[in-house]
Amino acid sequence: MTVSRFLLTPLLAALVLTGCVALPPLDTSAVPEPAPAFKEGEGRWTTAAPAEAQSRGEWWKAFADPALDALVQRAGERNTDIQVAAARLTQARALLQSANADRMPQVGVGAGASRGTDANATSMPRPVGSQFDVGATLSYELDLFGRLSNASRAAALDAQQREALLQSTRLLVQAGTAQTYLALRSADEELALMTDTVASYRNTERLVERRLNAGDVAELDLERIRTQVAATESEAIAVQRRRAELEHALAVLVGDSASGFSVAPVTAWATALPVIPAGVPGTVLTRRPDVAAAQAGMLAAQARVGVAKAAWFPAVNLTASGGLASPDLDDLFRWSARAWGVGALLSLPIFDGGRREAGERTAAAQLDAQTAVYRDAVLVAFRDVEDQLSALRLLANQAEAQGRAVAAAGRASRLSESRYRNGLVSQIDLLDAQRSELLNKRQALQVRTAQYQATVGLVRALGGSWDTPAPPASAGEGATRVAATR
């Protein structure tokens, strides 16, 4: 009985030490608190369910453009960045399976044969004999200090992080595809505008030629209008070059070769400009996949600190074996040849040259780094939302002002042309009016394009679609106050 207690003393001591390994607390002060409202919300409030419960949805369909729908669909299926992220997620899940396997009993079977001198024989010379055996082994490591459980938890968080990164990559590719396509359609619209302007300039050129032939104007007037025609044609070619580059970029996003990819141009840009409704959640950081990935990375680093701390404590392994062993192959499978054994092994490194200390310091430094990464992700998330909300608000005002400028410039151009035909103004006045009309129309198109880009940018900043209705929330359900956009 005394011997048994002596043998169990190390195991009892290990059990007493169980729970000594505690994970380090996260520094919550390092993570910025979300503001009570977005600065662009103008203090208006509404109530919404926690945003992480909302579906990302097919947000691009709000633009009501079948060509955009098809391109985003192709990008989701064939984009190489998404494929790489999906492969890394599969790899992370395989590593999680491996980590979980370490927590399970390990069972194996084996067979062997050997021939040699019997080291236990007392007669000299020692006789030569054979040994045959077949059997099974079982081993199991007691996870007394959380080394295996923390390793498994870290692997699970790694897989969760990879899944969030896959969602983030998918959202970025969707947004990039949408923004590139909308920029391409803007180039189509601008090119159509430039083509109409060149046609208008050529009409003016023919008018000047007739007046020159009639002796009403000097040759200088004709050369001025020809200069304007050529300059506008040059600008149109520049727009064509930009469109070609956008088309090539779109080909890469959808996983196609730029040499065999094309998007048919349109003369009228009919893509709808959706308006994101009031009620943008202040809990945006809970639904952004990049923020979720950073949070999972921080928690995984915390779990690995526990793994490093557990290396200071003993490892306890239980083993068992059973099978058949015989010096004669003919007797190997007889009941009398059975053999079995059980055992327990406790191991504790005493001196390792500082390896365990270095491992713990490395894990702690990784936790500090991941905490900083998470903080940065949160700050960037709120900055992105504020950027796009302010952009949409200011662009709406700019579009209204630019619309007035286009209307005034168009009327001034028409009046100048009429007065020029009647000889009341010079050709310089006419050209100035026409240039002003073209400039203001192009600026209006640029503002409209910026509104499309900012809308997609806000969708990306919010982590996905905004169209999932929020169920009524009461105080007891942990409702989240959110700021409403303008």
Tab-separated table of C-alpha atoms in Angstrom:
chain	number	residue	atom	x	y	z
A	1	MET	CA	0.000	0.000	0.000
A	2	THR	CA	2.881	2.336	0.865
A	3	VAL	CA	4.544	1.532	-2.450
A	4	SER	CA	1.345	2.349	-4.334
A	5	ARG	CA	1.083	5.689	-2.615
A	6	PHE	CA	4.705	6.430	-3.460
A	7	LEU	CA	4.106	5.648	-7.110
A	8	LEU	CA	1.004	7.864	-7.184
A	9	THR	CA	2.654	10.830	-5.484
A	10	PRO	CA	3.804	12.526	-8.764
A	11	LEU	CA	0.335	12.105	-10.286
A	12	LEU	CA	-1.335	13.542	-7.163
A	13	ALA	CA	1.069	16.469	-7.232
A	14	ALA	CA	0.183	17.101	-10.868
A	15	LEU	CA	-3.500	17.118	-10.014
A	16	VAL	CA	-2.887	19.641	-7.256
A	17	LEU	CA	-1.155	21.908	-9.760
A	18	THR	CA	-4.061	21.658	-12.199
A	19	GLY	CA	-5.497	25.084	-12.809
A	20	CYS	CA	-2.230	26.871	-12.116
A	21	VAL	CA	-2.016	27.685	-15.838
A	22	ALA	CA	-4.259	30.680	-16.417
A	23	LEU	CA	-4.620	32.580	-19.669
A	24	PRO	CA	-3.423	36.192	-19.517
A	25	PRO	CA	-6.265	38.732	-19.418
A	26	LEU	CA	-6.855	40.767	-22.538
A	27	ASP	CA	-6.057	44.457	-22.284
A	28	THR	CA	-9.512	45.875	-22.972
A	29	SER	CA	-8.187	49.410	-22.566
A	30	ALA	CA	-6.161	48.881	-25.762
A	31	VAL	CA	-9.348	48.444	-27.798
A	32	PRO	CA	-11.120	51.733	-28.571
A	33	GLU	CA	-14.688	52.071	-27.376
A	34	PRO	CA	-17.195	52.640	-30.179
A	35	ALA	CA	-18.553	56.167	-30.336
A	36	PRO	CA	-22.192	56.574	-29.277
A	37	ALA	CA	-22.968	57.716	-32.815
A	38	PHE	CA	-21.271	58.183	-36.118
A	39	LYS	CA	-20.214	61.793	-36.527
A	40	GLU	CA	-22.205	61.937	-39.752
A	41	GLY	CA	-25.358	60.682	-38.037
A	42	GLU	CA	-26.397	64.171	-36.888
A	43	GLY	CA	-27.535	62.816	-33.535
A	44	ARG	CA	-30.550	60.921	-34.874
A	45	TRP	CA	-31.103	57.493	-33.326
A	46	THR	CA	-32.873	54.275	-34.049
A	47	THR	CA	-32.804	50.755	-32.607
A	48	ALA	CA	-31.411	47.688	-34.322
A	49	ALA	CA	-30.517	44.107	-33.494
A	50	PRO	CA	-26.808	43.233	-33.095
A	51	ALA	CA	-25.278	43.542	-36.536
A	52	GLU	CA	-23.442	40.226	-36.494
A	53	ALA	CA	-26.821	38.499	-36.920
A	54	GLN	CA	-27.455	40.256	-40.230
A	55	SER	CA	-26.898	38.619	-43.582
A	56	ARG	CA	-24.381	40.136	-45.986
A	57	GLY	CA	-26.802	39.498	-48.823
A	58	GLU	CA	-26.472	40.142	-52.536
A	59	TRP	CA	-26.059	43.875	-52.021
A	60	TRP	CA	-24.912	44.577	-55.583
A	61	LYS	CA	-28.384	43.770	-56.907
A	62	ALA	CA	-29.584	47.079	-55.451
A	63	PHE	CA	-27.876	48.707	-58.467
A	64	ALA	CA	-30.361	46.928	-60.787
A	65	ASP	CA	-27.752	46.177	-63.440
A	66	PRO	CA	-27.820	42.630	-64.903
A	67	ALA	CA	-24.302	43.004	-66.317
A	68	LEU	CA	-22.979	43.873	-62.852
A	69	ASP	CA	-24.835	40.905	-61.346
A	70	ALA	CA	-23.234	38.528	-63.837
A	71	LEU	CA	-19.734	39.917	-63.271
A	72	VAL	CA	-19.953	39.693	-59.477
A	73	GLN	CA	-21.240	36.137	-59.800
A	74	ARG	CA	-18.295	35.198	-62.026
A	75	ALA	CA	-15.851	36.862	-59.655
A	76	GLY	CA	-17.216	34.850	-56.734
A	77	GLU	CA	-16.686	31.626	-58.649
A	78	ARG	CA	-13.372	32.277	-60.408
A	79	ASN	CA	-11.411	35.006	-58.632
A	80	THR	CA	-7.988	33.707	-57.637
A	81	ASP	CA	-7.800	35.673	-54.371
A	82	ILE	CA	-11.004	33.987	-53.197
A	83	GLN	CA	-9.650	30.587	-54.225
A	84	VAL	CA	-6.438	31.178	-52.248
A	85	ALA	CA	-8.403	32.268	-49.173
A	86	ALA	CA	-10.658	29.205	-49.457
A	87	ALA	CA	-7.640	26.903	-49.674
A	88	ARG	CA	-6.124	28.486	-46.581
A	89	LEU	CA	-9.389	27.967	-44.728
A	90	THR	CA	-9.309	24.278	-45.671
A	91	GLN	CA	-5.739	24.085	-44.420
A	92	ALA	CA	-6.676	25.732	-41.115
A	93	ARG	CA	-9.536	23.278	-40.616
A	94	ALA	CA	-7.171	20.372	-41.257
A	95	LEU	CA	-4.782	21.735	-38.610
A	96	LEU	CA	-7.714	21.988	-36.200
A	97	GLN	CA	-8.540	18.350	-36.852
A	98	SER	CA	-4.904	17.457	-36.144
A	99	ALA	CA	-4.920	19.441	-32.886
A	100	ASN	CA	-8.127	17.735	-31.760
A	101	ALA	CA	-6.626	14.335	-32.594
A	102	ASP	CA	-3.882	14.930	-30.012
A	103	ARG	CA	-6.562	15.028	-27.309
A	104	MET	CA	-7.935	11.611	-28.242
A	105	PRO	CA	-6.562	8.188	-27.262
A	106	GLN	CA	-4.000	6.931	-29.744
A	107	VAL	CA	-4.473	3.287	-30.772
A	108	GLY	CA	-2.071	1.325	-32.930
A	109	VAL	CA	-1.336	-2.232	-33.977
A	110	GLY	CA	1.970	-3.787	-34.832
A	111	ALA	CA	3.870	-6.979	-35.394
A	112	GLY	CA	7.555	-7.793	-35.198
A	113	ALA	CA	10.149	-10.520	-35.414
A	114	SER	CA	13.714	-10.534	-34.085
A	115	ARG	CA	16.581	-12.995	-33.724
A	116	GLY	CA	19.681	-12.630	-31.574
A	117	THR	CA	21.377	-13.611	-28.343
A	118	ASP	CA	19.370	-13.695	-25.142
A	119	ALA	CA	20.748	-10.883	-22.969
A	120	ASN	CA	19.050	-12.344	-19.863
A	121	ALA	CA	20.669	-15.777	-20.153
A	122	THR	CA	23.162	-16.727	-17.407
A	123	SER	CA	25.005	-19.435	-19.360
A	124	MET	CA	27.912	-18.537	-21.547
A	125	PRO	CA	27.978	-18.329	-24.415
A	126	ARG	CA	24.415	-16.886	-24.509
A	127	PRO	CA	22.058	-18.914	-26.639
A	128	VAL	CA	20.685	-17.555	-29.885
A	129	GLY	CA	16.901	-17.343	-30.110
A	130	SER	CA	13.981	-15.810	-31.962
A	131	GLN	CA	11.095	-13.646	-30.755
A	132	PHE	CA	7.813	-13.065	-32.531
A	133	ASP	CA	5.090	-10.677	-31.318
A	134	VAL	CA	1.852	-9.112	-32.487
A	135	GLY	CA	-0.401	-6.791	-30.539
A	136	ALA	CA	-2.022	-3.410	-29.995
A	137	THR	CA	-0.972	-0.322	-28.057
A	138	LEU	CA	-3.011	2.483	-26.527
A	139	SER	CA	-1.710	5.796	-25.218
A	140	TYR	CA	-3.428	8.836	-23.811
A	141	GLU	CA	-2.025	12.109	-22.509
A	142	LEU	CA	-3.787	13.618	-19.532
A	143	ASP	CA	-4.360	17.282	-20.282
A	144	LEU	CA	-3.919	18.385	-16.677
A	145	PHE	CA	-2.640	21.867	-17.417
A	146	GLY	CA	-4.574	22.764	-20.569
A	147	ARG	CA	-1.741	22.424	-23.062
A	148	LEU	CA	-3.746	20.314	-25.493
A	149	SER	CA	-7.034	22.137	-24.917
A	150	ASN	CA	-5.408	25.529	-25.458
A	151	ALA	CA	-3.672	24.270	-28.584
A	152	SER	CA	-7.008	22.997	-29.875
A	153	ARG	CA	-8.710	26.287	-28.990
A	154	ALA	CA	-5.984	28.245	-30.781
A	155	ALA	CA	-6.386	26.054	-33.877
A	156	ALA	CA	-10.168	26.549	-33.785
A	157	LEU	CA	-9.686	30.314	-33.595
A	158	ASP	CA	-7.212	30.141	-36.462
A	159	ALA	CA	-9.847	28.390	-38.547
A	160	GLN	CA	-12.401	31.001	-37.488
A	161	GLN	CA	-9.955	33.727	-38.488
A	162	ARG	CA	-9.420	32.123	-41.895
A	163	GLU	CA	-13.148	31.876	-42.421
A	164	ALA	CA	-13.520	35.576	-41.614
A	165	LEU	CA	-10.636	36.387	-43.953
A	166	LEU	CA	-12.370	34.409	-46.691
A	167	GLN	CA	-15.507	36.501	-46.151
A	168	SER	CA	-13.384	39.646	-46.143
A	169	THR	CA	-11.676	38.634	-49.378
A	170	ARG	CA	-14.999	37.819	-50.986
A	171	LEU	CA	-16.435	41.189	-49.931
A	172	LEU	CA	-13.365	43.052	-51.194
A	173	VAL	CA	-13.536	41.246	-54.540
A	174	GLN	CA	-17.261	41.966	-54.863
A	175	ALA	CA	-16.726	45.625	-54.031
A	176	GLY	CA	-13.706	45.867	-56.328
A	177	THR	CA	-15.646	44.297	-59.175
A	178	ALA	CA	-18.560	46.659	-58.653
A	179	GLN	CA	-16.367	49.754	-58.417
A	180	THR	CA	-14.334	48.804	-61.493
A	181	TYR	CA	-17.480	48.076	-63.497
A	182	LEU	CA	-19.091	51.354	-62.452
A	183	ALA	CA	-15.924	53.249	-63.365
A	184	LEU	CA	-16.011	51.538	-66.763
A	185	ARG	CA	-19.631	52.597	-67.287
A	186	SER	CA	-18.641	56.121	-66.292
A	187	ALA	CA	-15.971	56.014	-69.003
A	188	ASP	CA	-18.644	54.888	-71.498
A	189	GLU	CA	-20.839	57.821	-70.506
A	190	GLU	CA	-17.926	60.254	-70.724
A	191	LEU	CA	-16.925	58.881	-74.106
A	192	ALA	CA	-20.479	59.349	-75.380
A	193	LEU	CA	-20.400	62.924	-74.064
A	194	MET	CA	-17.097	63.581	-75.795
A	195	THR	CA	-18.435	62.112	-79.057
A	196	ASP	CA	-21.501	64.371	-78.953
A	197	THR	CA	-19.303	67.369	-78.164
A	198	VAL	CA	-17.009	66.623	-81.120
A	199	ALA	CA	-20.058	66.393	-83.380
A	200	SER	CA	-21.248	69.765	-82.054
A	201	TYR	CA	-17.836	71.292	-82.625
A	202	ARG	CA	-17.794	69.974	-86.189
A	203	ASN	CA	-21.147	71.665	-86.833
A	204	THR	CA	-19.614	74.882	-85.595
A	205	GLU	CA	-16.584	74.243	-87.814
A	206	ARG	CA	-18.797	73.913	-90.885
A	207	LEU	CA	-20.577	77.134	-89.918
A	208	VAL	CA	-17.260	78.965	-89.614
A	209	GLU	CA	-16.125	77.594	-92.981
A	210	ARG	CA	-19.256	78.961	-94.622
A	211	ARG	CA	-18.763	82.367	-92.999
A	212	LEU	CA	-15.097	82.324	-94.019
A	213	ASN	CA	-16.052	81.614	-97.619
A	214	ALA	CA	-18.556	84.460	-97.417
A	215	GLY	CA	-15.862	86.782	-96.118
A	216	ASP	CA	-17.554	87.344	-92.752
A	217	VAL	CA	-14.739	85.982	-90.541
A	218	ALA	CA	-10.985	85.608	-90.683
A	219	GLU	CA	-9.086	82.340	-91.172
A	220	LEU	CA	-8.002	82.584	-87.520
A	221	ASP	CA	-11.541	81.767	-86.413
A	222	LEU	CA	-11.507	78.564	-88.462
A	223	GLU	CA	-8.180	77.457	-87.019
A	224	ARG	CA	-9.453	78.093	-83.490
A	225	ILE	CA	-12.422	75.800	-83.921
A	226	ARG	CA	-10.255	73.172	-85.622
A	227	THR	CA	-7.932	73.306	-82.615
A	228	GLN	CA	-10.894	72.734	-80.326
A	229	VAL	CA	-12.068	69.761	-82.399
A	230	ALA	CA	-8.648	68.117	-82.366
A	231	ALA	CA	-8.132	68.730	-78.635
A	232	THR	CA	-11.514	67.200	-77.800
A	233	GLU	CA	-10.793	64.187	-80.004
A	234	SER	CA	-7.500	63.730	-78.136
A	235	GLU	CA	-9.319	63.794	-74.799
A	236	ALA	CA	-11.772	61.205	-76.110
A	237	ILE	CA	-8.884	58.903	-77.020
A	238	ALA	CA	-7.534	59.297	-73.471
A	239	VAL	CA	-10.922	58.212	-72.142
A	240	GLN	CA	-10.812	55.179	-74.439
A	241	ARG	CA	-7.388	54.273	-73.041
A	242	ARG	CA	-8.679	54.520	-69.484
A	243	ARG	CA	-11.667	52.373	-70.366
A	244	ALA	CA	-9.398	49.686	-71.834
A	245	GLU	CA	-7.370	49.596	-68.606
A	246	LEU	CA	-10.548	49.263	-66.519
A	247	GLU	CA	-11.750	46.437	-68.759
A	248	HIS	CA	-8.442	44.615	-68.294
A	249	ALA	CA	-8.619	45.081	-64.509
A	250	LEU	CA	-12.154	43.717	-64.539
A	251	ALA	CA	-10.949	40.637	-66.428
A	252	VAL	CA	-8.470	39.826	-63.647
A	253	LEU	CA	-11.150	40.284	-60.964
A	254	VAL	CA	-13.482	37.789	-62.642
A	255	GLY	CA	-10.662	35.330	-63.292
A	256	ASP	CA	-10.414	35.738	-67.060
A	257	SER	CA	-7.597	36.581	-69.437
A	258	ALA	CA	-7.563	40.223	-70.483
A	259	SER	CA	-6.920	39.118	-74.076
A	260	GLY	CA	-10.241	37.312	-74.377
A	261	PHE	CA	-12.423	39.454	-72.127
A	262	SER	CA	-14.623	42.361	-73.128
A	263	VAL	CA	-17.573	44.336	-71.834
A	264	ALA	CA	-19.850	45.813	-74.484
A	265	PRO	CA	-19.989	49.619	-74.231
A	266	VAL	CA	-23.248	51.434	-73.583
A	267	THR	CA	-24.336	54.885	-74.693
A	268	ALA	CA	-26.648	55.516	-71.748
A	269	TRP	CA	-25.609	54.730	-68.169
A	270	ALA	CA	-28.770	53.249	-66.653
A	271	THR	CA	-27.338	51.715	-63.457
A	272	ALA	CA	-29.439	52.676	-60.439
A	273	LEU	CA	-27.853	54.596	-57.566
A	274	PRO	CA	-29.215	53.009	-54.372
A	275	VAL	CA	-29.683	55.055	-51.222
A	276	ILE	CA	-28.637	53.396	-47.993
A	277	PRO	CA	-31.518	53.927	-45.559
A	278	ALA	CA	-31.289	55.393	-42.086
A	279	GLY	CA	-30.215	53.044	-39.337
A	280	VAL	CA	-26.582	52.241	-40.088
A	281	PRO	CA	-25.495	50.298	-36.987
A	282	GLY	CA	-22.899	51.723	-34.653
A	283	THR	CA	-21.860	48.121	-33.982
A	284	VAL	CA	-20.333	47.971	-37.458
A	285	LEU	CA	-17.152	46.409	-36.059
A	286	THR	CA	-19.103	43.262	-35.130
A	287	ARG	CA	-20.034	42.481	-38.731
A	288	ARG	CA	-16.910	43.456	-40.650
A	289	PRO	CA	-15.099	40.220	-41.516
A	290	ASP	CA	-11.651	41.812	-41.240
A	291	VAL	CA	-12.422	42.958	-37.685
A	292	ALA	CA	-13.765	39.503	-36.832
A	293	ALA	CA	-10.558	37.974	-38.223
A	294	ALA	CA	-8.403	40.310	-36.134
A	295	GLN	CA	-10.401	39.434	-33.026
A	296	ALA	CA	-10.014	35.706	-33.658
A	297	GLY	CA	-6.286	36.180	-34.190
A	298	MET	CA	-5.997	37.958	-30.841
A	299	LEU	CA	-7.876	35.208	-29.005
A	300	ALA	CA	-5.755	32.535	-30.706
A	301	ALA	CA	-2.605	34.323	-29.551
A	302	GLN	CA	-4.028	34.386	-26.025
A	303	ALA	CA	-4.601	30.613	-26.138
A	304	ARG	CA	-1.026	30.042	-27.318
A	305	VAL	CA	0.244	31.889	-24.272
A	306	GLY	CA	-1.524	29.172	-22.270
A	307	VAL	CA	0.229	26.499	-24.324
A	308	ALA	CA	3.595	28.119	-23.631
A	309	LYS	CA	2.851	28.371	-19.894
A	310	ALA	CA	1.820	24.710	-19.751
A	311	ALA	CA	5.300	23.694	-20.943
A	312	TRP	CA	6.576	24.439	-17.409
A	313	PHE	CA	4.429	21.674	-15.917
A	314	PRO	CA	4.745	17.883	-16.131
A	315	ALA	CA	3.302	15.853	-18.981
A	316	VAL	CA	1.500	12.675	-17.913
A	317	ASN	CA	0.959	9.854	-20.412
A	318	LEU	CA	-0.996	6.661	-19.767
A	319	THR	CA	-0.072	3.625	-21.855
A	320	ALA	CA	-1.426	0.123	-22.314
A	321	SER	CA	-0.451	-2.740	-24.562
A	322	GLY	CA	-1.720	-6.204	-25.219
A	323	GLY	CA	-0.979	-8.956	-27.661
A	324	LEU	CA	0.858	-12.197	-28.232
A	325	ALA	CA	4.574	-12.975	-27.952
A	326	SER	CA	6.422	-16.256	-28.466
A	327	PRO	CA	9.911	-17.463	-29.368
A	328	ASP	CA	8.293	-19.933	-31.753
A	329	LEU	CA	6.221	-18.744	-34.665
A	330	ASP	CA	4.017	-21.871	-34.408
A	331	ASP	CA	3.077	-20.968	-30.825
A	332	LEU	CA	2.504	-17.246	-31.456
A	333	PHE	CA	-1.270	-17.408	-31.679
A	334	ARG	CA	-1.853	-19.699	-28.691
A	335	TRP	CA	-3.632	-18.374	-25.618
A	336	SER	CA	-0.587	-19.150	-23.506
A	337	ALA	CA	1.441	-16.631	-25.582
A	338	ARG	CA	-0.656	-13.681	-24.466
A	339	ALA	CA	1.137	-10.643	-23.043
A	340	TRP	CA	-0.050	-7.299	-21.674
A	341	GLY	CA	1.166	-4.267	-19.811
A	342	VAL	CA	-0.005	-0.910	-18.466
A	343	GLY	CA	2.038	2.074	-17.428
A	344	ALA	CA	2.133	5.769	-16.668
A	345	LEU	CA	4.882	8.193	-17.611
A	346	LEU	CA	5.424	11.577	-16.044
A	347	SER	CA	8.026	13.827	-17.656
A	348	LEU	CA	9.213	17.282	-16.665
A	349	PRO	CA	12.189	19.037	-18.242
A	350	ILE	CA	14.528	20.455	-15.620
A	351	PHE	CA	17.007	22.404	-17.713
A	352	ASP	CA	16.413	23.394	-21.325
A	353	GLY	CA	18.736	26.361	-21.750
A	354	GLY	CA	15.850	28.876	-21.553
A	355	ARG	CA	13.760	27.332	-24.334
A	356	ARG	CA	10.481	27.403	-22.395
A	357	GLU	CA	11.064	30.941	-21.176
A	358	ALA	CA	11.747	32.067	-24.725
A	359	GLY	CA	8.602	30.306	-25.919
A	360	GLU	CA	6.483	32.067	-23.312
A	361	ARG	CA	7.975	35.457	-24.140
A	362	THR	CA	7.400	34.839	-27.842
A	363	ALA	CA	3.747	33.934	-27.241
A	364	ALA	CA	3.259	37.033	-25.042
A	365	ALA	CA	4.783	39.259	-27.719
A	366	GLN	CA	2.503	37.705	-30.346
A	367	LEU	CA	-0.481	38.460	-28.124
A	368	ASP	CA	0.599	42.097	-27.812
A	369	ALA	CA	1.005	42.309	-31.579
A	370	GLN	CA	-2.397	40.744	-32.289
A	371	THR	CA	-4.042	43.081	-29.780
A	372	ALA	CA	-2.533	46.030	-31.657
A	373	VAL	CA	-3.736	44.549	-34.961
A	374	TYR	CA	-7.254	44.237	-33.557
A	375	ARG	CA	-7.187	47.813	-32.278
A	376	ASP	CA	-6.063	49.050	-35.685
A	377	ALA	CA	-8.813	47.049	-37.421
A	378	VAL	CA	-11.454	48.643	-35.183
A	379	LEU	CA	-10.113	52.150	-35.765
A	380	VAL	CA	-9.946	51.605	-39.529
A	381	ALA	CA	-13.512	50.250	-39.535
A	382	PHE	CA	-14.943	53.399	-37.998
A	383	ARG	CA	-12.762	55.613	-40.160
A	384	ASP	CA	-14.018	53.862	-43.302
A	385	VAL	CA	-17.649	54.342	-42.326
A	386	GLU	CA	-17.138	58.003	-41.452
A	387	ASP	CA	-15.263	58.570	-44.725
A	388	GLN	CA	-18.037	57.130	-46.866
A	389	LEU	CA	-20.880	58.732	-44.912
A	390	SER	CA	-19.279	62.159	-45.200
A	391	ALA	CA	-18.479	61.523	-48.862
A	392	LEU	CA	-22.082	60.657	-49.663
A	393	ARG	CA	-23.414	63.674	-47.785
A	394	LEU	CA	-21.031	66.112	-49.450
A	395	LEU	CA	-21.362	64.504	-52.869
A	396	ALA	CA	-25.133	64.910	-52.717
A	397	ASN	CA	-24.658	68.642	-52.116
A	398	GLN	CA	-22.017	68.823	-54.835
A	399	ALA	CA	-24.263	67.014	-57.323
A	400	GLU	CA	-27.050	69.501	-56.705
A	401	ALA	CA	-24.717	72.469	-57.198
A	402	GLN	CA	-23.081	70.898	-60.248
A	403	GLY	CA	-26.497	70.256	-61.742
A	404	ARG	CA	-27.230	73.978	-61.597
A	405	ALA	CA	-23.858	74.692	-63.207
A	406	VAL	CA	-24.577	72.272	-66.080
A	407	ALA	CA	-27.980	73.836	-66.718
A	408	ALA	CA	-26.527	77.355	-66.745
A	409	ALA	CA	-23.580	76.367	-68.943
A	410	GLY	CA	-25.889	74.657	-71.433
A	411	ARG	CA	-28.111	77.698	-71.703
A	412	ALA	CA	-25.066	79.974	-72.071
A	413	SER	CA	-23.738	77.754	-74.868
A	414	ARG	CA	-27.028	77.838	-76.760
A	415	LEU	CA	-27.332	81.593	-76.397
A	416	SER	CA	-23.747	82.112	-77.533
A	417	GLU	CA	-24.280	79.960	-80.618
A	418	SER	CA	-27.431	81.857	-81.542
A	419	ARG	CA	-25.772	85.236	-81.030
A	420	TYR	CA	-22.708	84.106	-82.967
A	421	ARG	CA	-24.882	83.116	-85.926
A	422	ASN	CA	-26.332	86.600	-85.832
A	423	GLY	CA	-22.904	88.189	-85.522
A	424	LEU	CA	-23.496	89.584	-82.043
A	425	VAL	CA	-20.594	87.866	-80.260
A	426	SER	CA	-17.146	86.781	-81.299
A	427	GLN	CA	-16.074	83.232	-81.931
A	428	ILE	CA	-13.937	83.320	-78.773
A	429	ASP	CA	-17.085	83.891	-76.735
A	430	LEU	CA	-18.744	80.931	-78.446
A	431	LEU	CA	-15.772	78.618	-77.851
A	432	ASP	CA	-15.540	79.661	-74.227
A	433	ALA	CA	-19.220	78.861	-73.719
A	434	GLN	CA	-18.892	75.473	-75.410
A	435	ARG	CA	-15.768	74.573	-73.406
A	436	SER	CA	-17.523	75.583	-70.194
A	437	GLU	CA	-20.520	73.387	-71.022
A	438	LEU	CA	-18.308	70.374	-71.734
A	439	LEU	CA	-16.228	70.942	-68.585
A	440	ASN	CA	-19.294	71.179	-66.354
A	441	LYS	CA	-20.912	68.120	-67.887
A	442	ARG	CA	-17.741	66.106	-67.312
A	443	GLN	CA	-17.517	67.363	-63.748
A	444	ALA	CA	-21.136	66.363	-63.149
A	445	LEU	CA	-20.329	62.910	-64.465
A	446	GLN	CA	-17.322	62.693	-62.142
A	447	VAL	CA	-19.509	63.605	-59.167
A	448	ARG	CA	-22.036	60.959	-60.154
A	449	THR	CA	-19.252	58.392	-60.484
A	450	ALA	CA	-17.932	59.351	-57.051
A	451	GLN	CA	-21.419	58.777	-55.610
A	452	TYR	CA	-21.444	55.240	-57.007
A	453	GLN	CA	-17.946	54.584	-55.675
A	454	ALA	CA	-18.805	55.951	-52.221
A	455	THR	CA	-21.980	53.860	-52.066
A	456	VAL	CA	-20.037	50.681	-52.769
A	457	GLY	CA	-17.377	51.867	-50.334
A	458	LEU	CA	-19.960	52.285	-47.579
A	459	VAL	CA	-21.313	48.793	-48.229
A	460	ARG	CA	-17.773	47.447	-47.881
A	461	ALA	CA	-17.157	49.553	-44.753
A	462	LEU	CA	-20.337	48.197	-43.161
A	463	GLY	CA	-19.291	44.633	-43.894
A	464	GLY	CA	-22.019	43.833	-46.409
A	465	SER	CA	-25.634	44.505	-47.243
A	466	TRP	CA	-27.894	46.853	-45.318
A	467	ASP	CA	-31.209	45.408	-46.530
A	468	THR	CA	-31.947	42.899	-43.741
A	469	PRO	CA	-34.788	44.325	-41.642
A	470	ALA	CA	-34.012	44.550	-37.950
A	471	PRO	CA	-36.594	42.949	-35.623
A	472	PRO	CA	-37.983	45.108	-32.796
A	473	ALA	CA	-35.647	44.973	-29.815
A	474	SER	CA	-36.444	45.608	-26.198
A	475	ALA	CA	-34.165	46.639	-23.369
A	476	GLY	CA	-34.138	43.074	-22.077
A	477	GLU	CA	-32.902	41.774	-25.429
A	478	GLY	CA	-29.744	43.822	-25.368
A	479	ALA	CA	-30.798	46.206	-28.102
A	480	THR	CA	-28.040	48.210	-29.640
A	481	ARG	CA	-28.366	51.920	-30.193
A	482	VAL	CA	-27.212	52.972	-33.576
A	483	ALA	CA	-26.671	56.174	-35.405
A	484	ALA	CA	-28.728	56.947	-38.486
A	485	THR	CA	-27.160	58.242	-41.637
A	486	ARG	CA	-28.363	61.252	-43.382
